[in-house]
Amino acid sequence: KIVPELIKEFGYKNKMQAPKITKVAINVGINSKSKDAGTVEVIENTLRKISGQKPVQRAAKKSISAFKIREGMIVGISVTLRGQRMYDFVERFVNITLPRVRDFRGISSKSFDGHGNYSIGFKEQIPFAELKPQDIDKLHGLEIVFATTAKTDKEAKKLLELIGFPFMKN
């Protein structure tokens, strides 16, 4: 039902021109204050529960003394979802996670990057239903990027709206 509506609105000649989500990337940055051994493990467990797959540690490519980062230090942990896992995550995200966000009035339509990709950040991991409140030891933020094949932000926004993303009314 999504593709015909996109074809009608944007005048595509072929159904393969209609944009679709290609991947979902979930990322957590680790700052220098929380480099203790337990933090990395807590973040990995959180991402594993949210995504259903093993996260990857990201190391610094070069040293930056101002940030107290040395080459090879772990600076982030990420997961990239594709295929069926991605679609399952998007459905859970729209129908379960977003309604659980405190004081939720919709997501901003200003978080597109100009090339049809959408990013959203969370200050804490509490809204995710896969995490039980008693299991959360440390709070940390995370960001989620929805990469699409859309050429413009307008096309991507329409795609995400049709999927069920609740954008704020401007």
PDB file of C-alpha atoms in Angstrom:
ATOM      1  CA  LYS A   1       0.000   0.000   0.000  1.00  0.00           C
ATOM      2  CA  ILE A   2       2.983   2.307   0.510  1.00  0.00           C
ATOM      3  CA  VAL A   3       4.511   2.013  -2.979  1.00  0.00           C
ATOM      4  CA  PRO A   4       1.372   2.955  -5.005  1.00  0.00           C
ATOM      5  CA  GLU A   5       0.858   6.059  -2.878  1.00  0.00           C
ATOM      6  CA  LEU A   6       4.485   7.136  -3.379  1.00  0.00           C
ATOM      7  CA  ILE A   7       4.199   6.498  -7.150  1.00  0.00           C
ATOM      8  CA  LYS A   8       1.031   8.592  -7.290  1.00  0.00           C
ATOM      9  CA  GLU A   9       2.454  11.501  -5.270  1.00  0.00           C
ATOM     10  CA  PHE A  10       5.907  11.760  -6.869  1.00  0.00           C
ATOM     11  CA  GLY A  11       5.053  10.500 -10.369  1.00  0.00           C
ATOM     12  CA  TYR A  12       7.517   7.637 -10.598  1.00  0.00           C
ATOM     13  CA  LYS A  13       7.396   5.669 -13.853  1.00  0.00           C
ATOM     14  CA  ASN A  14       8.372   2.398 -12.194  1.00  0.00           C
ATOM     15  CA  LYS A  15       7.633   0.899  -8.782  1.00  0.00           C
ATOM     16  CA  MET A  16      11.366   0.289  -8.282  1.00  0.00           C
ATOM     17  CA  GLN A  17      11.901   4.076  -8.209  1.00  0.00           C
ATOM     18  CA  ALA A  18       9.839   4.361  -5.044  1.00  0.00           C
ATOM     19  CA  PRO A  19      12.089   4.938  -2.014  1.00  0.00           C
ATOM     20  CA  LYS A  20      12.553   2.299   0.663  1.00  0.00           C
ATOM     21  CA  ILE A  21      14.527   1.914   3.869  1.00  0.00           C
ATOM     22  CA  THR A  22      17.890   0.263   3.176  1.00  0.00           C
ATOM     23  CA  LYS A  23      19.351   0.046   6.690  1.00  0.00           C
ATOM     24  CA  VAL A  24      18.966   1.172  10.278  1.00  0.00           C
ATOM     25  CA  ALA A  25      22.114   2.066  12.222  1.00  0.00           C
ATOM     26  CA  ILE A  26      22.010   2.252  16.024  1.00  0.00           C
ATOM     27  CA  ASN A  27      25.013   3.982  17.579  1.00  0.00           C
ATOM     28  CA  VAL A  28      26.220   4.807  21.095  1.00  0.00           C
ATOM     29  CA  GLY A  29      29.194   7.106  21.620  1.00  0.00           C
ATOM     30  CA  ILE A  30      31.385   6.501  24.654  1.00  0.00           C
ATOM     31  CA  ASN A  31      32.857   9.606  26.277  1.00  0.00           C
ATOM     32  CA  SER A  32      36.142   9.663  28.170  1.00  0.00           C
ATOM     33  CA  LYS A  33      34.407   9.874  31.570  1.00  0.00           C
ATOM     34  CA  SER A  34      32.667   6.524  31.112  1.00  0.00           C
ATOM     35  CA  LYS A  35      35.539   4.394  29.845  1.00  0.00           C
ATOM     36  CA  ASP A  36      35.458   1.927  32.756  1.00  0.00           C
ATOM     37  CA  ALA A  37      35.154  -1.745  31.829  1.00  0.00           C
ATOM     38  CA  GLY A  38      31.536  -2.142  32.940  1.00  0.00           C
ATOM     39  CA  THR A  39      30.183   0.662  30.755  1.00  0.00           C
ATOM     40  CA  VAL A  40      31.183  -0.948  27.453  1.00  0.00           C
ATOM     41  CA  GLU A  41      29.599  -4.228  28.539  1.00  0.00           C
ATOM     42  CA  VAL A  42      26.365  -2.499  29.658  1.00  0.00           C
ATOM     43  CA  ILE A  43      26.076  -0.635  26.331  1.00  0.00           C
ATOM     44  CA  GLU A  44      26.761  -3.816  24.334  1.00  0.00           C
ATOM     45  CA  ASN A  45      24.060  -5.706  26.257  1.00  0.00           C
ATOM     46  CA  THR A  46      21.603  -2.844  25.717  1.00  0.00           C
ATOM     47  CA  LEU A  47      22.217  -2.767  21.952  1.00  0.00           C
ATOM     48  CA  ARG A  48      22.059  -6.569  21.750  1.00  0.00           C
ATOM     49  CA  LYS A  49      18.627  -6.586  23.423  1.00  0.00           C
ATOM     50  CA  ILE A  50      17.276  -3.683  21.344  1.00  0.00           C
ATOM     51  CA  SER A  51      18.512  -4.926  17.963  1.00  0.00           C
ATOM     52  CA  GLY A  52      18.674  -8.693  18.301  1.00  0.00           C
ATOM     53  CA  GLN A  53      22.221  -8.886  16.949  1.00  0.00           C
ATOM     54  CA  LYS A  54      25.793  -8.496  18.196  1.00  0.00           C
ATOM     55  CA  PRO A  55      27.092  -4.898  18.326  1.00  0.00           C
ATOM     56  CA  VAL A  56      30.478  -3.852  16.950  1.00  0.00           C
ATOM     57  CA  GLN A  57      33.015  -1.779  18.895  1.00  0.00           C
ATOM     58  CA  ARG A  58      34.363   1.290  17.078  1.00  0.00           C
ATOM     59  CA  ALA A  59      37.948   2.349  17.780  1.00  0.00           C
ATOM     60  CA  ALA A  60      39.478   5.809  17.364  1.00  0.00           C
ATOM     61  CA  LYS A  61      41.416   6.113  14.090  1.00  0.00           C
ATOM     62  CA  LYS A  62      43.782   8.751  15.445  1.00  0.00           C
ATOM     63  CA  SER A  63      44.715  10.329  18.759  1.00  0.00           C
ATOM     64  CA  ILE A  64      43.102  13.627  19.818  1.00  0.00           C
ATOM     65  CA  SER A  65      44.681  15.026  22.963  1.00  0.00           C
ATOM     66  CA  ALA A  66      41.958  17.645  23.544  1.00  0.00           C
ATOM     67  CA  PHE A  67      39.393  14.840  23.954  1.00  0.00           C
ATOM     68  CA  LYS A  68      41.812  12.527  25.823  1.00  0.00           C
ATOM     69  CA  ILE A  69      41.475   9.933  23.063  1.00  0.00           C
ATOM     70  CA  ARG A  70      44.329   7.705  21.918  1.00  0.00           C
ATOM     71  CA  GLU A  71      44.421   5.749  18.686  1.00  0.00           C
ATOM     72  CA  GLY A  72      42.753   2.361  19.170  1.00  0.00           C
ATOM     73  CA  MET A  73      40.587   3.365  22.146  1.00  0.00           C
ATOM     74  CA  ILE A  74      36.936   2.328  21.947  1.00  0.00           C
ATOM     75  CA  VAL A  75      34.920   5.486  21.179  1.00  0.00           C
ATOM     76  CA  GLY A  76      31.601   3.952  20.166  1.00  0.00           C
ATOM     77  CA  ILE A  77      29.501   0.850  19.743  1.00  0.00           C
ATOM     78  CA  SER A  78      27.128   0.344  16.830  1.00  0.00           C
ATOM     79  CA  VAL A  79      24.749  -2.087  15.168  1.00  0.00           C
ATOM     80  CA  THR A  80      23.579  -2.009  11.547  1.00  0.00           C
ATOM     81  CA  LEU A  81      20.275  -3.728  10.790  1.00  0.00           C
ATOM     82  CA  ARG A  82      19.229  -4.866   7.321  1.00  0.00           C
ATOM     83  CA  GLY A  83      16.560  -7.151   5.907  1.00  0.00           C
ATOM     84  CA  GLN A  84      13.893  -8.702   8.105  1.00  0.00           C
ATOM     85  CA  ARG A  85      15.567  -7.647  11.379  1.00  0.00           C
ATOM     86  CA  MET A  86      15.463  -4.044  10.161  1.00  0.00           C
ATOM     87  CA  TYR A  87      11.745  -4.207   9.312  1.00  0.00           C
ATOM     88  CA  ASP A  88      10.959  -5.849  12.676  1.00  0.00           C
ATOM     89  CA  PHE A  89      12.929  -3.119  14.472  1.00  0.00           C
ATOM     90  CA  VAL A  90      11.170  -0.304  12.556  1.00  0.00           C
ATOM     91  CA  GLU A  91       7.758  -1.767  13.420  1.00  0.00           C
ATOM     92  CA  ARG A  92       8.646  -2.105  17.135  1.00  0.00           C
ATOM     93  CA  PHE A  93      10.174   1.392  17.102  1.00  0.00           C
ATOM     94  CA  VAL A  94       7.065   3.060  15.641  1.00  0.00           C
ATOM     95  CA  ASN A  95       4.402   1.081  17.519  1.00  0.00           C
ATOM     96  CA  ILE A  96       6.017   0.442  20.916  1.00  0.00           C
ATOM     97  CA  THR A  97       9.106   2.585  21.575  1.00  0.00           C
ATOM     98  CA  LEU A  98       7.957   6.047  20.413  1.00  0.00           C
ATOM     99  CA  PRO A  99       4.654   5.963  22.363  1.00  0.00           C
ATOM    100  CA  ARG A 100       6.673   5.133  25.514  1.00  0.00           C
ATOM    101  CA  VAL A 101       8.774   8.321  25.295  1.00  0.00           C
ATOM    102  CA  ARG A 102       7.893  10.720  28.095  1.00  0.00           C
ATOM    103  CA  ASP A 103       6.016  13.900  26.983  1.00  0.00           C
ATOM    104  CA  PHE A 104       5.944  12.640  23.393  1.00  0.00           C
ATOM    105  CA  ARG A 105       4.282  14.958  20.864  1.00  0.00           C
ATOM    106  CA  GLY A 106       5.764  13.563  17.671  1.00  0.00           C
ATOM    107  CA  ILE A 107       9.216  13.454  16.129  1.00  0.00           C
ATOM    108  CA  SER A 108      10.875  16.452  14.497  1.00  0.00           C
ATOM    109  CA  SER A 109      10.857  16.705  10.725  1.00  0.00           C
ATOM    110  CA  LYS A 110      14.084  18.734  10.853  1.00  0.00           C
ATOM    111  CA  SER A 111      16.361  15.721  11.406  1.00  0.00           C
ATOM    112  CA  PHE A 112      16.761  14.807   7.731  1.00  0.00           C
ATOM    113  CA  ASP A 113      20.270  15.110   6.294  1.00  0.00           C
ATOM    114  CA  GLY A 114      19.390  16.469   2.837  1.00  0.00           C
ATOM    115  CA  HIS A 115      19.873  13.111   1.118  1.00  0.00           C
ATOM    116  CA  GLY A 116      16.784  11.295   2.413  1.00  0.00           C
ATOM    117  CA  ASN A 117      18.193   9.828   5.642  1.00  0.00           C
ATOM    118  CA  TYR A 118      16.582  10.449   9.039  1.00  0.00           C
ATOM    119  CA  SER A 119      18.319  10.556  12.438  1.00  0.00           C
ATOM    120  CA  ILE A 120      16.795  10.516  15.893  1.00  0.00           C
ATOM    121  CA  GLY A 121      18.564  10.629  19.237  1.00  0.00           C
ATOM    122  CA  PHE A 122      17.562   9.450  22.700  1.00  0.00           C
ATOM    123  CA  LYS A 123      18.996  10.855  25.939  1.00  0.00           C
ATOM    124  CA  GLU A 124      18.364   7.523  27.656  1.00  0.00           C
ATOM    125  CA  GLN A 125      17.480   3.965  26.672  1.00  0.00           C
ATOM    126  CA  ILE A 126      14.388   3.652  28.924  1.00  0.00           C
ATOM    127  CA  PRO A 127      11.649   3.828  26.185  1.00  0.00           C
ATOM    128  CA  PHE A 128      12.755   0.553  24.578  1.00  0.00           C
ATOM    129  CA  ALA A 129      10.385  -2.213  25.653  1.00  0.00           C
ATOM    130  CA  GLU A 130      13.079  -4.880  25.252  1.00  0.00           C
ATOM    131  CA  LEU A 131      14.838  -3.450  28.326  1.00  0.00           C
ATOM    132  CA  LYS A 132      13.346  -4.102  31.732  1.00  0.00           C
ATOM    133  CA  PRO A 133      13.643  -1.137  34.151  1.00  0.00           C
ATOM    134  CA  GLN A 134      15.216  -3.305  36.885  1.00  0.00           C
ATOM    135  CA  ASP A 135      17.975  -4.438  34.468  1.00  0.00           C
ATOM    136  CA  ILE A 136      19.126  -0.889  33.597  1.00  0.00           C
ATOM    137  CA  ASP A 137      22.277  -0.114  35.594  1.00  0.00           C
ATOM    138  CA  LYS A 138      23.603   2.944  33.790  1.00  0.00           C
ATOM    139  CA  LEU A 139      21.735   5.416  31.620  1.00  0.00           C
ATOM    140  CA  HIS A 140      23.244   6.306  28.268  1.00  0.00           C
ATOM    141  CA  GLY A 141      22.011   7.945  25.110  1.00  0.00           C
ATOM    142  CA  LEU A 142      21.861   6.464  21.651  1.00  0.00           C
ATOM    143  CA  GLU A 143      21.142   7.594  18.140  1.00  0.00           C
ATOM    144  CA  ILE A 144      19.314   5.815  15.353  1.00  0.00           C
ATOM    145  CA  VAL A 145      19.751   6.570  11.645  1.00  0.00           C
ATOM    146  CA  PHE A 146      17.206   5.377   9.091  1.00  0.00           C
ATOM    147  CA  ALA A 147      18.937   5.249   5.691  1.00  0.00           C
ATOM    148  CA  THR A 148      16.627   5.339   2.661  1.00  0.00           C
ATOM    149  CA  THR A 149      16.969   5.290  -1.121  1.00  0.00           C
ATOM    150  CA  ALA A 150      15.015   8.558  -1.347  1.00  0.00           C
ATOM    151  CA  LYS A 151      16.713  11.341  -3.304  1.00  0.00           C
ATOM    152  CA  THR A 152      15.141  14.193  -1.320  1.00  0.00           C
ATOM    153  CA  ASP A 153      14.022  14.789   2.248  1.00  0.00           C
ATOM    154  CA  LYS A 154      10.435  15.302   1.062  1.00  0.00           C
ATOM    155  CA  GLU A 155      10.328  11.815  -0.473  1.00  0.00           C
ATOM    156  CA  ALA A 156      11.922  10.279   2.629  1.00  0.00           C
ATOM    157  CA  LYS A 157       9.500  12.047   4.965  1.00  0.00           C
ATOM    158  CA  LYS A 158       6.510  10.781   2.969  1.00  0.00           C
ATOM    159  CA  LEU A 159       7.930   7.232   3.060  1.00  0.00           C
ATOM    160  CA  LEU A 160       8.423   7.363   6.829  1.00  0.00           C
ATOM    161  CA  GLU A 161       4.954   8.887   7.331  1.00  0.00           C
ATOM    162  CA  LEU A 162       3.393   6.030   5.346  1.00  0.00           C
ATOM    163  CA  ILE A 163       5.324   3.522   7.462  1.00  0.00           C
ATOM    164  CA  GLY A 164       3.822   5.164  10.560  1.00  0.00           C
ATOM    165  CA  PHE A 165       6.382   7.633  11.887  1.00  0.00           C
ATOM    166  CA  PRO A 166       4.472  10.287  13.907  1.00  0.00           C
ATOM    167  CA  PHE A 167       5.929  13.607  12.715  1.00  0.00           C
ATOM    168  CA  MET A 168       4.969  16.809  14.536  1.00  0.00           C
ATOM    169  CA  LYS A 169       2.610  19.128  12.727  1.00  0.00           C
ATOM    170  CA  ASN A 170       4.414  22.352  11.848  1.00  0.00           C
TER     171      ASN A 170
END
